[in-house]
Structure formats: C-alpha cells, structure tokens
C-alpha cells in the first residue's frame, strides 16, 4: 500500500467552478444571446467546460508536485 | 391506445429484453471470485478501472431524473428547473477530495458502506445505525423516481392499465426483471448495462438537439415560445429567467443537491468499486461531460412548449416521451423510450444494491447475526435488494408530489443529515459522537416538519407537496423560497456544534477513533497494481 498526498495549493483553484455557477445574480439575464440561447442558459452550459478544465488542471498539477 | 404505438413497443421491447439478458450474463463478466461475497456481489470486486467507473458513476448520477423529471420541471415552471446544471457542475470540484479520502479509508479498512466508516471513525454503533437507516430511507424515494421515469415511457406508448392494480402492472413487470438480474449478478449487471444505456442516451441526445430545433425553428424560437407561455400563465414563479423569490431556492437547491449526491450510499458504492485513487480523481474531471448532455435534455422541456406537446394523461412527467412520440419517426421514438427505460434501470439497480449493503453490514450483521459468514452476508444483501424495491413502490403509491423531481429532493433532505458525520467526518474527528446524534435528530425533525408544511399546488394536498419552502411559512415576512434540505442541515450543524462544545465542557466521554490520518491518503500500491488480477483488457 502506498500513500498519496492531497495537499496542494493548486486545490484552491477548485473554488472557482464552485462559486461562479452559484452567483446567479451575475447572469440572470436574457441577453446577450448566443445561437438563440439566452445568457442564463449558454453561460451555465459553458461552466461545464470550465469545470472540466479546472479539475483536469488541478489533477495534473497535483500529480506533478508529488 | 397501445395499438397505435406497435412499432415503438416492439423496438422498446427488443432493446429492453436484450439488456435484461445482458444483466443476467453479467454475473460471469470479470469474475474474480465467488459472488457469495459482498466485495464481489456488492462492489464488483473493487477493481473497476477508469472507463467502467465513468460509465457506472454516470449511470448513478444521470438517471430518469435527467430524462424525465428535470425537463418536466422546465416545461412547467421554467428557469428554476435548470438548477440541475449548476448542481452537476459544482458537485465535482466540491467533493473530489472528500471522495478520494473516502476511497482510501475504505480500501484500508475494507469498508463497504459509509456507515462502516462512521462505525470505525466514531467507534459508535448507534451513530452508524442512524447513518445506515438514513441511507436506506433516503434511497427509496430516489428509486421511486426511476419507477416514475419508466412509467412515463410506458404510458406514452399506451402501456397503462385501466384502473387500480392493473394500472401499475407494466411497471411491476419491468421491475421484476430488474430485481431478478440484480439479485443474480450484483453490481456487475448495472456496470455492464451502463455501456448500452449511455450509447443509447448519447445517440438520442445528439439526434434530439440537432433534429428538434431544426423542426421547431431554432433554439431562439424555442426560448421565445417558452417565454411567451410563462408570460401568459397565471403562476407567479415561472419564466425563462429567475425572479427575486426563487433565486435563493435555485442556489440552495444546486448546493444542497450537490452535497446530497455525494452522501447517497449509491455514490459510495460506485466510488468504492473503483481500483485506486487515480481512477476516482480522473473521473471527477471527466464526469462533468454528462452535465452538458443533462442541460440539453433539460431544455427539451422548452422544446415541448414550442412544439405544442401535451403531456399524456395530464402527467407532466411524460412530457419528453410525448415530445419524442410526436416528432420522431416511430422506430426512433422506440429507441428513445428504451434509452429512458434502461437509463432508469441502471441507477435503480445500483441504488438497491447500496441500500442492501447498508442493511446487511450495519444492521443485520452488526445487531442481529454477529459473525455471519461472507456467504450469508451476500445472501442477506441479495434478499434485501428485493425488499428495498418494494419500499420504493410504496413511495410511488403513497406520495405523489407535484413533480417527480421532488421524490429525489425529499430523499436529499433526508440524506443531507449525514453530512456532519460522513462528509465532515472524512476531514475531522472534532464533533462529539453524542452531539452528532443530537444534530441528526434535530436536522431530521426540522426537515420532515418543513416538508410537511409544503403544500401541493396542483393536487391541492396540504402536505408533502414539494421541497421548496416559502419563508413566510416559517414566520418570516418574505415570499422568498428556499430548499428545505439546506435549512435542515443548517439546524443539524448548529446543534452538532453546540452539542460538541457542551459535551466537551461537561467532560462527557467520547468514543475513540479507529482510523489514522495516513489511512485517508492510502492508495493501492503500484507493484500490486501491475500484478493485479483485474485488468482493463476486458473493456
């Protein structure tokens, strides 16, 4: 059995994709529309891309530090 | 009439039966030991690699909830239903490291359930019992939601009896098949079926999001049609944007659901079945891909508005099946219905296995049959997995909230009460075990009381009508609404914190801690992985 280590200052990056989608007052608007999607919808779908990018980044960075 | 849907029924039937055959055959897949052992039946041998775990957890999380309940909410209430997207975005960064810690400590000590962990961490049988019961009870309404999902597809095909018992007959048959192969194959059945499920679902989504807007005049037109509908309706809370009253509910729902998802026993089952920490971490980065699909399916609720689709038999939950029925060619609608049906079977199987493991490990063996052999443990679990499904049926018959989604949200209110002992317990042993029990009781009491206060606007029932409570109900002068689970867990945490301080001050003895800090970062060692019996080759 080996030991991993979770501690890394990069983990704080994970706070971004948690906090941003919860700040609904920032994007509770119809415009600007993108491909017919109101801002409220396309931006929240775009957050999916953000969370994939950030979690992947944190995973890579924490692996390198070890 | 079902005769008008013959093509759909044949396509659905063939796919459904094919998947069932796969479920039974799964007992031989990647077999590494006797199925008469809980590690094998209930955790698939603890050897699933990245891909299988991705499909399995995807099957866990993206369920009939996604395909049926969320679009139904958007169809009827608008933007508020879109909370499912931020919920499935924030959950991964939020719980990534907690789940990795849960994997490690469970691997080190051979835990099968979250309650096993609590038992060791707090050295308290009572607290573990409470966590186990909470998990079982919370899982039942979630399984019930899957039943409602399959039923929505069946109803749309006209497969619905006339009255009373026969009304539920088709769904009973579907569930009997599910129960049988879960019994015989354990976790391997949903893991294998999840591949088929996801292939079907992705196929349907890709076709739906390209073909439907094309037929309905583009996404802009779909959103405009939805906006016009909500504009015209008398209901105060709807619209394609949030309003001052439901914005807080949206945020608390997303956050509460995310925390609840991580605490559900079936999530632990999916996590513990994976091979090592890396598999869990990589999946946290890859699983959000499903959320994009979830968001697009959710918007089919609006597509149904633009298409002028009417729910079957006045049941909002049938809105997506009814949309497919109206706009897809019959054979492809059959494929889509099969995707919905199979999409409900996979999580229902995993959930019943998780609940059964809880009963066996933390109630049966702990209190009733100490020293049961692994074979007997596995047998008890198999039988319990059947009983749990009956419990879910009772929820369908007993509670029929306005939206199917509330079944999952009520389950969420219940499971959230294990946040201090399981979730926070993964990081600190600070809470006193007595205070955790008091907090659990307070949170559960407050949660159930608040759910009791929520009326159902559609059926005019006064109680258990949903999961969003108006602050005016609680004596505040405000029409704003909030997710009940969020308030209940706040009560729980407050009591647990105050209780810990009081019990410490009074020097009341606390149990020990059967875990060491290093246990939470333990990993399967590299050499062992190389000679491991489990290989990815099978996939």
Coordinates of C-alpha atoms in Angstrom, one line a residue:
Chain A
X1 CA 0.0 0.0 0.0
X2 CA 1.4 3.4 -0.9
X3 CA 0.5 6.9 0.2
X4 CA -0.8 9.7 -1.8
X5 CA -0.9 13.3 -0.7
X6 CA -3.8 15.6 -1.3
X7 CA -2.3 18.8 -0.1
X8 CA -1.5 21.3 -2.8
X9 CA -2.0 25.0 -3.1
X10 CA -3.5 24.4 -6.6
X11 CA -6.5 22.8 -5.0
X12 CA -7.8 26.3 -4.2
X13 CA -8.5 26.7 -7.9
X14 CA -11.4 24.3 -7.4
X15 CA -13.2 27.1 -5.6
X16 CA -13.8 29.0 -8.9
X17 CA -16.1 26.4 -10.6
X18 CA -18.0 26.0 -7.3
X19 CA -18.5 29.7 -6.6
X20 CA -19.2 31.0 -10.1
X21 CA -22.3 28.9 -11.0
X22 CA -23.8 29.8 -7.7
X23 CA -23.6 33.5 -8.3
X24 CA -26.8 33.6 -10.3
X25 CA -27.2 37.4 -10.0
X26 CA -24.3 37.8 -12.4
X27 CA -26.0 36.0 -15.3
X28 CA -29.8 36.0 -14.7
X29 CA -30.4 37.9 -18.0
X30 CA -31.8 37.1 -21.4
X31 CA -29.1 38.9 -23.4
X32 CA -26.6 38.7 -25.0
X33 CA -28.0 35.6 -26.7
X34 CA -25.7 33.1 -28.3
X35 CA -27.0 30.9 -31.0
X36 CA -30.5 31.7 -29.8
X37 CA -29.7 30.7 -26.2
X38 CA -30.3 33.4 -23.6
X39 CA -27.2 34.3 -21.5
X40 CA -28.7 32.5 -18.5
X41 CA -28.5 29.2 -20.4
X42 CA -25.5 29.4 -22.6
X43 CA -23.3 30.6 -19.8
X44 CA -24.3 27.9 -17.4
X45 CA -23.6 25.3 -20.1
X46 CA -20.3 27.0 -20.7
X47 CA -19.5 26.4 -17.0
X48 CA -19.4 22.7 -17.8
X49 CA -16.4 23.4 -19.9
X50 CA -14.8 25.5 -17.2
X51 CA -15.2 22.8 -14.5
X52 CA -13.7 20.1 -16.8
X53 CA -10.7 22.4 -17.5
X54 CA -10.1 23.3 -13.8
X55 CA -10.5 19.8 -12.4
X56 CA -8.2 18.4 -15.1
X57 CA -5.7 21.1 -14.4
X58 CA -5.7 20.5 -10.7
X59 CA -5.4 16.8 -11.2
X60 CA -2.4 17.3 -13.5
X61 CA -0.7 19.9 -11.3
X62 CA -1.1 17.9 -8.1
X63 CA 0.3 14.8 -9.8
X64 CA 3.4 16.7 -10.9
X65 CA 4.1 18.0 -7.4
X66 CA 4.2 14.6 -5.9
Chain B
X1 CA -54.2 3.1 -27.3
X2 CA -51.2 0.8 -27.4
X3 CA -52.0 -0.5 -30.9
X4 CA -51.1 2.9 -32.4
X5 CA -47.7 2.5 -30.9
X6 CA -46.9 -1.0 -32.0
X7 CA -43.6 -0.1 -33.8
X8 CA -42.4 1.7 -30.7
X9 CA -43.4 -1.1 -28.4
X10 CA -41.5 -3.7 -30.5
X11 CA -38.3 -1.6 -30.6
X12 CA -38.6 -0.9 -26.9
X13 CA -39.3 -4.5 -26.1
X14 CA -36.4 -5.9 -28.1
X15 CA -33.9 -3.4 -26.5
X16 CA -35.3 -3.9 -23.0
X17 CA -35.1 -7.7 -23.2
X18 CA -31.7 -7.6 -24.8
X19 CA -30.4 -5.5 -21.9
X20 CA -32.0 -7.9 -19.4
X21 CA -30.2 -10.8 -21.0
X22 CA -27.0 -8.8 -20.6
X23 CA -27.9 -8.2 -17.0
X24 CA -28.1 -12.0 -16.3
X25 CA -24.9 -12.7 -18.3
X26 CA -23.0 -10.0 -16.3
X27 CA -22.6 -12.5 -13.4
X28 CA -19.8 -14.1 -15.4
X29 CA -18.1 -10.8 -16.5
X30 CA -14.7 -10.1 -15.0
X31 CA -15.5 -12.7 -12.4
X32 CA -12.6 -12.8 -9.9
X33 CA -14.1 -14.7 -7.0
X34 CA -17.3 -16.2 -5.8
X35 CA -20.3 -14.0 -6.0
X36 CA -21.2 -15.2 -2.5
X37 CA -19.1 -12.4 -1.1
X38 CA -20.2 -8.8 -0.6
X39 CA -17.0 -7.4 -2.2
X40 CA -17.9 -9.3 -5.3
X41 CA -21.7 -9.0 -5.4
X42 CA -21.9 -5.5 -4.0
X43 CA -18.7 -3.9 -5.2
X44 CA -17.9 -5.8 -8.4
X45 CA -14.6 -7.0 -6.9
X46 CA -13.3 -3.5 -6.1
X47 CA -11.3 -3.5 -9.4
X48 CA -13.1 -1.2 -11.8
X49 CA -10.8 1.0 -13.9
X50 CA -11.4 4.5 -15.3
X51 CA -13.8 3.6 -18.1
X52 CA -16.1 1.3 -16.2
X53 CA -16.2 3.7 -13.3
X54 CA -17.1 6.5 -15.7
X55 CA -20.0 4.6 -17.1
X56 CA -21.0 3.3 -13.7
X57 CA -21.0 6.7 -11.9
X58 CA -22.6 8.2 -15.0
X59 CA -25.4 5.7 -14.6
X60 CA -25.6 6.6 -10.9
X61 CA -25.9 10.3 -11.4
X62 CA -27.7 10.8 -14.7
X63 CA -30.9 8.9 -14.4
X64 CA -34.6 9.1 -15.0
X65 CA -34.1 12.3 -13.0
X66 CA -32.3 13.7 -16.0
X67 CA -34.5 12.4 -18.8
X68 CA -37.9 12.8 -17.2
X69 CA -38.0 14.9 -14.0
X70 CA -35.8 17.8 -14.9
X71 CA -37.4 18.6 -18.3
X72 CA -40.8 18.2 -16.7
X73 CA -39.9 20.9 -14.3
X74 CA -38.6 23.2 -17.0
X75 CA -41.7 22.6 -19.0
X76 CA -44.0 23.5 -16.1
X77 CA -42.0 26.1 -14.1
X78 CA -39.2 27.4 -16.4
X79 CA -35.7 28.5 -15.3
X80 CA -36.0 27.2 -11.8
X81 CA -35.6 23.6 -13.2
X82 CA -32.3 24.5 -14.8
X83 CA -30.7 24.3 -11.3
X84 CA -29.7 20.7 -12.2
X85 CA -27.0 22.1 -14.4
X86 CA -25.1 24.1 -11.8
X87 CA -25.7 21.2 -9.4
X88 CA -23.9 18.7 -11.6
X89 CA -21.2 21.3 -12.3
X90 CA -20.2 22.2 -8.8
X91 CA -20.5 18.8 -7.3
X92 CA -17.2 17.5 -8.8
X93 CA -14.8 20.2 -7.6
X94 CA -16.7 20.3 -4.3
X95 CA -16.4 16.7 -3.3
X96 CA -13.5 15.5 -5.4
X97 CA -11.0 15.2 -2.5
X98 CA -13.7 14.1 0.0
X99 CA -14.5 11.1 -2.2
X100 CA -10.8 10.3 -2.7
X101 CA -10.4 10.2 1.1
X102 CA -13.4 8.0 1.4
X103 CA -11.9 5.6 -1.1
X104 CA -8.6 5.5 0.7
X105 CA -10.0 4.9 4.2
X106 CA -12.4 2.3 2.9
X107 CA -9.7 0.5 0.9
X108 CA -7.5 0.4 4.0
X109 CA -10.2 -0.9 6.3
X110 CA -12.4 -2.9 3.9
X111 CA -15.5 -0.7 4.3
X112 CA -18.4 -1.4 2.0
X113 CA -20.7 1.4 3.1
X114 CA -20.5 5.0 4.5
X115 CA -21.9 3.7 7.8
X116 CA -19.0 1.2 8.0
X117 CA -16.8 4.3 8.0
X118 CA -18.8 6.1 10.7
X119 CA -18.7 2.9 12.9
X120 CA -14.9 2.9 12.8
X121 CA -14.3 6.7 12.9
X122 CA -16.5 7.4 15.9
X123 CA -16.5 3.9 17.4
X124 CA -20.2 4.2 17.8
X125 CA -22.7 1.6 16.7
X126 CA -25.7 3.9 17.3
X127 CA -24.4 6.6 15.0
X128 CA -23.5 4.0 12.4
X129 CA -27.0 2.6 12.7
X130 CA -28.6 6.1 12.2
X131 CA -26.4 6.7 9.1
X132 CA -27.4 3.3 7.7
X133 CA -31.1 3.8 8.3
X134 CA -30.9 7.3 6.8
X135 CA -29.2 6.0 3.7
X136 CA -31.8 3.2 3.2
X137 CA -34.8 5.5 3.7
X138 CA -33.3 8.3 1.5
X139 CA -32.6 5.9 -1.3
X140 CA -36.2 4.6 -1.6
X141 CA -37.8 7.8 -3.0
X142 CA -34.8 8.1 -5.4
X143 CA -35.5 4.6 -6.7
X144 CA -39.2 5.6 -6.8
X145 CA -38.2 8.4 -9.2
X146 CA -36.7 5.8 -11.5
X147 CA -40.0 3.9 -11.4
X148 CA -41.9 7.1 -12.4
X149 CA -39.4 7.5 -15.3
X150 CA -40.0 4.1 -16.7
X151 CA -43.7 4.6 -16.2
X152 CA -43.6 7.8 -18.2
X153 CA -42.2 6.0 -21.2
X154 CA -44.7 3.1 -20.8
X155 CA -47.6 5.5 -20.5
X156 CA -46.7 7.3 -23.7
X157 CA -46.7 4.0 -25.5
X158 CA -50.2 3.4 -24.2
X159 CA -49.0 0.6 -22.0
X160 CA -51.1 1.5 -19.0
X161 CA -53.9 -0.5 -17.4
X162 CA -57.3 0.9 -16.8
X163 CA -57.6 1.0 -13.0
X164 CA -56.2 0.2 -9.6
X165 CA -53.7 -2.7 -9.7
X166 CA -53.5 -3.2 -13.4
X167 CA -52.6 0.5 -13.8
X168 CA -49.2 -0.3 -12.4
X169 CA -48.8 -3.8 -13.9
X170 CA -46.4 -2.9 -16.8
X171 CA -44.1 -1.2 -14.4
X172 CA -44.3 -4.1 -12.0
X173 CA -43.2 -6.5 -14.7
X174 CA -40.3 -4.2 -15.7
X175 CA -39.2 -4.0 -12.1
X176 CA -39.5 -7.8 -11.5
X177 CA -37.0 -8.3 -14.3
X178 CA -34.6 -5.7 -12.9
X179 CA -34.9 -7.3 -9.4
X180 CA -34.1 -10.7 -10.8
X181 CA -30.9 -9.8 -12.5
X182 CA -29.7 -7.5 -9.7
X183 CA -30.2 -10.5 -7.4
X184 CA -28.2 -12.8 -9.5
X185 CA -25.4 -10.6 -10.8
X186 CA -25.0 -7.8 -8.3
X187 CA -23.1 -4.6 -9.2
X188 CA -21.7 -6.2 -12.4
X189 CA -25.2 -6.0 -14.0
X190 CA -25.6 -2.2 -13.9
X191 CA -21.9 -1.7 -14.7
X192 CA -22.2 -3.8 -17.9
X193 CA -25.7 -2.4 -18.9
X194 CA -24.4 1.2 -18.3
X195 CA -22.4 0.9 -21.6
X196 CA -25.6 0.2 -23.6
X197 CA -27.5 2.8 -21.6
X198 CA -25.0 5.6 -22.4
X199 CA -24.6 4.7 -26.0
X200 CA -28.4 4.9 -26.5
X201 CA -28.7 8.1 -24.5
X202 CA -26.0 9.9 -26.4
X203 CA -27.4 8.7 -29.7
X204 CA -30.9 10.1 -28.7
X205 CA -29.5 13.4 -27.3
X206 CA -27.4 14.1 -30.4
X207 CA -30.4 13.4 -32.7
X208 CA -32.7 15.4 -30.4
X209 CA -30.6 18.5 -30.1
X210 CA -30.0 18.7 -33.8
X211 CA -33.2 17.5 -35.3
X212 CA -35.8 19.0 -32.9
X213 CA -34.6 22.7 -33.1
X214 CA -34.4 22.2 -36.9
X215 CA -38.1 21.2 -36.9
X216 CA -39.1 23.8 -34.4
X217 CA -37.5 26.9 -35.9
X218 CA -34.1 27.0 -34.0
X219 CA -33.3 27.4 -30.3
X220 CA -34.1 31.2 -30.4
X221 CA -37.7 30.3 -31.4
X222 CA -37.9 27.6 -28.7
X223 CA -36.8 30.0 -26.0
X224 CA -39.2 32.7 -27.3
X225 CA -42.1 30.2 -27.3
X226 CA -41.3 29.2 -23.7
X227 CA -41.1 32.9 -22.6
X228 CA -44.5 33.6 -24.2
X229 CA -46.1 30.6 -22.4
X230 CA -44.8 31.7 -19.0
X231 CA -45.8 35.3 -19.7
X232 CA -49.4 34.2 -20.3
X233 CA -49.6 31.8 -17.3
X234 CA -51.0 32.9 -14.0
X235 CA -48.4 31.1 -11.9
X236 CA -46.2 33.7 -10.2
X237 CA -42.8 31.8 -10.0
X238 CA -42.4 30.8 -13.7
X239 CA -40.4 32.3 -16.5
X240 CA -37.3 31.6 -18.5
X241 CA -35.3 33.7 -16.0
X242 CA -35.2 33.5 -12.3
X243 CA -37.0 36.1 -10.2
X244 CA -36.4 37.7 -6.8
X245 CA -38.3 35.0 -5.0
X246 CA -36.8 31.8 -6.4
X247 CA -33.2 32.8 -6.9
X248 CA -32.2 31.8 -3.4
X249 CA -34.1 28.5 -3.9
X250 CA -32.1 27.9 -7.1
X251 CA -28.8 28.4 -5.4
X252 CA -29.6 26.4 -2.3
X253 CA -31.1 23.6 -4.4
X254 CA -27.9 23.4 -6.5
X255 CA -25.6 23.4 -3.4
X256 CA -27.9 21.1 -1.4
X257 CA -28.3 18.6 -4.2
X258 CA -24.5 18.5 -4.8
X259 CA -23.8 17.7 -1.2
X260 CA -26.6 15.2 -1.1
X261 CA -25.3 13.4 -4.1
X262 CA -22.0 12.8 -2.5
X263 CA -23.7 11.4 0.6
X264 CA -26.1 9.0 -1.2
X265 CA -25.0 5.4 -0.5
X266 CA -25.0 4.5 -4.2
X267 CA -22.4 7.2 -4.9
X268 CA -20.1 5.5 -2.3
X269 CA -20.8 2.1 -4.0
X270 CA -19.7 3.5 -7.3
X271 CA -16.6 5.1 -5.8
X272 CA -15.5 2.1 -3.7
X273 CA -15.8 -0.2 -6.7
X274 CA -13.0 1.7 -8.4
X275 CA -9.5 0.4 -8.5
X276 CA -7.5 3.2 -7.0
X277 CA -7.4 6.9 -6.1
X278 CA -6.3 8.0 -9.6
X279 CA -9.4 6.4 -11.1
X280 CA -11.6 8.4 -8.7
X281 CA -9.8 11.7 -9.4
X282 CA -9.7 11.3 -13.2
X283 CA -13.4 10.6 -13.1
X284 CA -14.1 13.8 -11.2
X285 CA -12.5 15.6 -14.1
X286 CA -14.3 13.6 -16.8
X287 CA -17.8 13.1 -15.4
X288 CA -19.0 16.7 -16.0
X289 CA -19.2 15.8 -19.7
X290 CA -22.5 14.2 -18.8
X291 CA -23.7 17.6 -17.4
X292 CA -23.7 19.1 -20.9
X293 CA -26.0 16.3 -22.0
X294 CA -28.1 16.9 -19.0
X295 CA -28.5 20.6 -19.7
X296 CA -29.5 19.9 -23.3
X297 CA -32.0 17.3 -22.3
X298 CA -33.4 19.7 -19.7
X299 CA -34.1 22.2 -22.5
X300 CA -36.3 19.6 -24.2
X301 CA -38.9 20.8 -21.7
X302 CA -38.9 24.1 -23.7
X303 CA -38.8 22.3 -27.0
X304 CA -42.0 20.6 -25.9
X305 CA -43.6 24.0 -25.3
X306 CA -42.6 25.2 -28.8
X307 CA -43.9 22.0 -30.3
X308 CA -47.2 22.4 -28.5
X309 CA -46.8 18.9 -26.9
X310 CA -49.4 17.9 -24.4
X311 CA -48.5 15.6 -21.6
X312 CA -50.1 12.1 -21.7
X313 CA -53.0 11.7 -19.3
X314 CA -52.2 15.1 -17.8
X315 CA -49.0 13.8 -16.3
X316 CA -46.2 16.4 -16.7
X317 CA -43.6 13.7 -16.3
X318 CA -44.5 12.3 -19.7
X319 CA -43.5 15.5 -21.5
X320 CA -40.2 14.3 -23.0
X321 CA -41.6 10.9 -24.1
X322 CA -44.6 12.7 -25.5
X323 CA -42.4 15.1 -27.4
X324 CA -40.4 12.2 -28.9
X325 CA -43.7 10.4 -29.8
X326 CA -44.9 13.5 -31.6
X327 CA -41.8 14.4 -33.6
X328 CA -39.6 11.4 -34.1
X329 CA -40.4 8.6 -36.5
X330 CA -42.0 5.7 -34.6
X331 CA -39.0 3.4 -34.6
X332 CA -36.6 6.1 -33.3
X333 CA -39.1 7.1 -30.6
X334 CA -39.0 3.4 -29.6
X335 CA -35.2 3.7 -29.3
X336 CA -35.6 6.9 -27.2
X337 CA -38.1 5.2 -24.9
X338 CA -35.7 2.3 -24.4
X339 CA -33.0 4.8 -23.5
X340 CA -35.2 6.3 -20.9
X341 CA -36.3 2.9 -19.5
X342 CA -32.8 1.5 -19.4
X343 CA -31.5 4.8 -18.1
X344 CA -33.8 4.3 -15.1
X345 CA -32.9 0.6 -14.6
X346 CA -29.1 1.1 -14.2
X347 CA -29.4 3.5 -11.2
X348 CA -32.3 1.6 -9.7
X349 CA -30.1 -1.5 -9.6
X350 CA -27.1 0.4 -8.1
X351 CA -29.2 2.1 -5.5
X352 CA -30.9 -1.0 -4.3
X353 CA -27.5 -2.7 -4.0
X354 CA -26.2 0.2 -2.0
X355 CA -29.2 0.1 0.3
X356 CA -29.0 -3.6 0.7
X357 CA -25.3 -3.4 1.6
X358 CA -26.2 -0.9 4.3
X359 CA -28.8 -3.1 5.8
X360 CA -26.6 -6.2 5.7
X361 CA -23.4 -4.6 7.1
X362 CA -24.7 -2.1 9.5
X363 CA -28.0 -3.6 10.8
X364 CA -28.1 -7.3 10.1
X365 CA -24.5 -8.3 10.9
X366 CA -24.0 -5.6 13.5
X367 CA -27.1 -6.3 15.6
X368 CA -28.8 -9.5 14.6
X369 CA -26.4 -12.0 13.3
X370 CA -22.9 -11.4 14.5
X371 CA -20.2 -13.5 12.9
X372 CA -22.2 -14.2 9.8
X373 CA -20.1 -15.8 7.1
X374 CA -19.3 -13.8 3.9
X375 CA -21.7 -16.1 2.0
X376 CA -24.5 -15.4 4.4
X377 CA -23.8 -11.6 4.2
X378 CA -24.1 -11.8 0.5
X379 CA -27.3 -13.7 0.6
X380 CA -28.9 -11.3 3.1
X381 CA -27.9 -8.4 0.8
X382 CA -29.4 -10.1 -2.3
X383 CA -32.7 -10.6 -0.5
X384 CA -32.7 -7.0 0.9
X385 CA -32.1 -5.6 -2.6
X386 CA -35.6 -7.1 -3.5
X387 CA -37.2 -5.6 -0.4
X388 CA -35.8 -2.1 -1.0
X389 CA -37.5 -2.1 -4.4
X390 CA -40.9 -2.8 -2.7
X391 CA -40.2 0.2 -0.4
X392 CA -39.7 2.3 -3.5
X393 CA -43.0 1.2 -4.9
X394 CA -44.7 2.3 -1.7
X395 CA -43.3 5.8 -2.2
X396 CA -44.8 5.9 -5.7
X397 CA -48.2 4.9 -4.4
X398 CA -48.1 6.8 -1.1
X399 CA -46.5 10.1 -2.0
X400 CA -47.3 11.6 -5.4
X401 CA -45.8 15.1 -5.3
X402 CA -46.4 17.7 -7.9
X403 CA -43.2 16.9 -9.7
X404 CA -41.3 13.6 -9.8
X405 CA -38.2 15.6 -9.1
X406 CA -39.4 16.2 -5.5
X407 CA -39.0 12.5 -4.8
X408 CA -35.3 13.0 -5.3
X409 CA -35.3 16.2 -3.4
X410 CA -37.1 14.7 -0.4
X411 CA -34.5 11.9 -0.5
X412 CA -31.9 14.7 -0.5
X413 CA -33.4 16.4 2.6
X414 CA -33.0 13.0 4.4
X415 CA -29.5 12.0 3.3
X416 CA -28.1 15.5 3.9
X417 CA -28.5 14.8 7.6
X418 CA -25.4 12.6 7.4
X419 CA -23.3 15.5 6.2
X420 CA -21.6 16.2 9.6
X421 CA -20.9 12.5 10.5
X422 CA -19.9 11.2 7.0
X423 CA -18.8 14.3 5.0
X424 CA -17.2 16.4 7.6
X425 CA -16.1 13.2 9.4
X426 CA -13.8 12.5 6.5
X427 CA -11.8 15.6 7.4
X428 CA -12.0 15.9 11.2
X429 CA -12.9 13.9 14.2
X430 CA -13.8 17.2 16.1
X431 CA -17.5 16.5 16.6
X432 CA -18.5 14.6 19.7
X433 CA -20.4 11.4 18.7
X434 CA -23.3 12.3 21.1
X435 CA -23.6 15.8 19.5
X436 CA -23.7 14.2 16.0
X437 CA -26.6 12.0 17.1
X438 CA -28.4 15.1 18.6
X439 CA -27.7 17.1 15.4
X440 CA -29.0 14.3 13.3
X441 CA -32.2 14.1 15.3
X442 CA -32.7 17.9 15.2
X443 CA -32.0 18.1 11.4
X444 CA -34.2 15.2 10.6
X445 CA -37.0 16.5 12.7
X446 CA -36.8 20.0 11.2
X447 CA -36.5 18.7 7.7
X448 CA -39.6 16.4 7.9
X449 CA -41.6 19.2 9.7
X450 CA -40.8 21.6 6.9
X451 CA -41.6 19.1 4.2
X452 CA -44.9 18.6 5.9
X453 CA -45.6 22.3 5.7
X454 CA -45.1 22.4 1.9
X455 CA -48.5 22.3 0.1
X456 CA -49.0 20.8 -3.4
X457 CA -50.5 23.5 -5.7
X458 CA -51.6 21.0 -8.3
X459 CA -53.4 18.4 -6.3
X460 CA -54.5 20.8 -3.5
X461 CA -52.9 18.5 -0.9
X462 CA -51.8 20.5 2.1
X463 CA -48.6 18.5 2.9
X464 CA -45.5 16.9 1.4
X465 CA -46.1 18.7 -1.9
X466 CA -42.5 19.6 -2.7
X467 CA -39.2 20.6 -1.3
X468 CA -39.1 24.4 -1.7
X469 CA -40.4 26.2 1.4
X470 CA -41.6 29.8 1.4
X471 CA -40.0 31.8 4.3
X472 CA -43.5 33.1 5.1
X473 CA -44.3 29.5 6.3
X474 CA -41.6 29.8 8.9
X475 CA -42.8 33.1 10.3
X476 CA -40.6 35.4 8.2
X477 CA -42.2 38.2 6.3
X478 CA -40.9 37.2 2.9
X479 CA -42.2 35.4 -0.1
X480 CA -38.8 34.0 -1.0
X481 CA -38.4 30.2 -1.2
X482 CA -35.5 28.0 0.0
X483 CA -34.6 24.3 -0.4
X484 CA -35.7 22.5 2.8
X485 CA -32.7 20.3 2.9
X486 CA -30.4 23.3 3.1
X487 CA -32.2 24.7 6.2
X488 CA -32.4 21.3 7.8
X489 CA -28.7 20.6 7.5
X490 CA -28.0 24.1 8.9
X491 CA -30.1 23.2 12.0
X492 CA -28.2 19.8 12.2
X493 CA -24.8 21.5 12.1
X494 CA -25.7 24.2 14.6
X495 CA -26.9 21.5 17.1
X496 CA -23.9 19.3 16.5
X497 CA -21.5 22.2 17.0
X498 CA -23.2 23.5 20.2
X499 CA -23.6 19.9 21.5
X500 CA -19.9 19.2 21.0
X501 CA -18.9 22.3 22.9
X502 CA -21.3 21.4 25.8
X503 CA -20.3 17.8 25.9
X504 CA -16.6 18.6 25.9
X505 CA -17.1 21.2 28.6
X506 CA -19.0 18.7 30.7
X507 CA -16.2 16.2 30.0
X508 CA -18.6 13.5 28.7
X509 CA -16.6 10.7 27.3
X510 CA -16.4 10.4 23.5
X511 CA -15.6 7.2 21.6
X512 CA -12.1 6.8 20.2
X513 CA -11.1 6.9 16.5
X514 CA -10.3 3.6 14.8
X515 CA -8.7 5.4 11.9
X516 CA -5.3 7.0 11.5
X517 CA -4.5 10.2 9.5
X518 CA -2.5 8.2 7.0
X519 CA -5.5 6.0 6.2
X520 CA -7.1 8.8 4.3
X521 CA -4.4 9.0 1.7
X522 CA -3.7 5.3 1.4
X523 CA -3.5 4.0 -2.2
X524 CA -3.3 0.7 -3.9
X525 CA 0.5 0.3 -4.4
X526 CA 1.9 0.4 -7.8
X527 CA 3.6 -3.1 -7.9
X528 CA 0.3 -4.6 -6.6
X529 CA -1.5 -2.9 -9.4
X530 CA 0.8 -4.5 -12.0
X531 CA 0.2 -8.0 -10.8
X532 CA -3.4 -7.2 -10.1
X533 CA -5.9 -9.8 -11.2
X534 CA -8.0 -7.0 -12.5
X535 CA -7.1 -5.8 -15.9
X536 CA -8.7 -3.2 -18.2
X537 CA -8.3 -5.6 -21.1
X538 CA -11.9 -6.7 -20.9
X539 CA -13.2 -3.3 -21.9

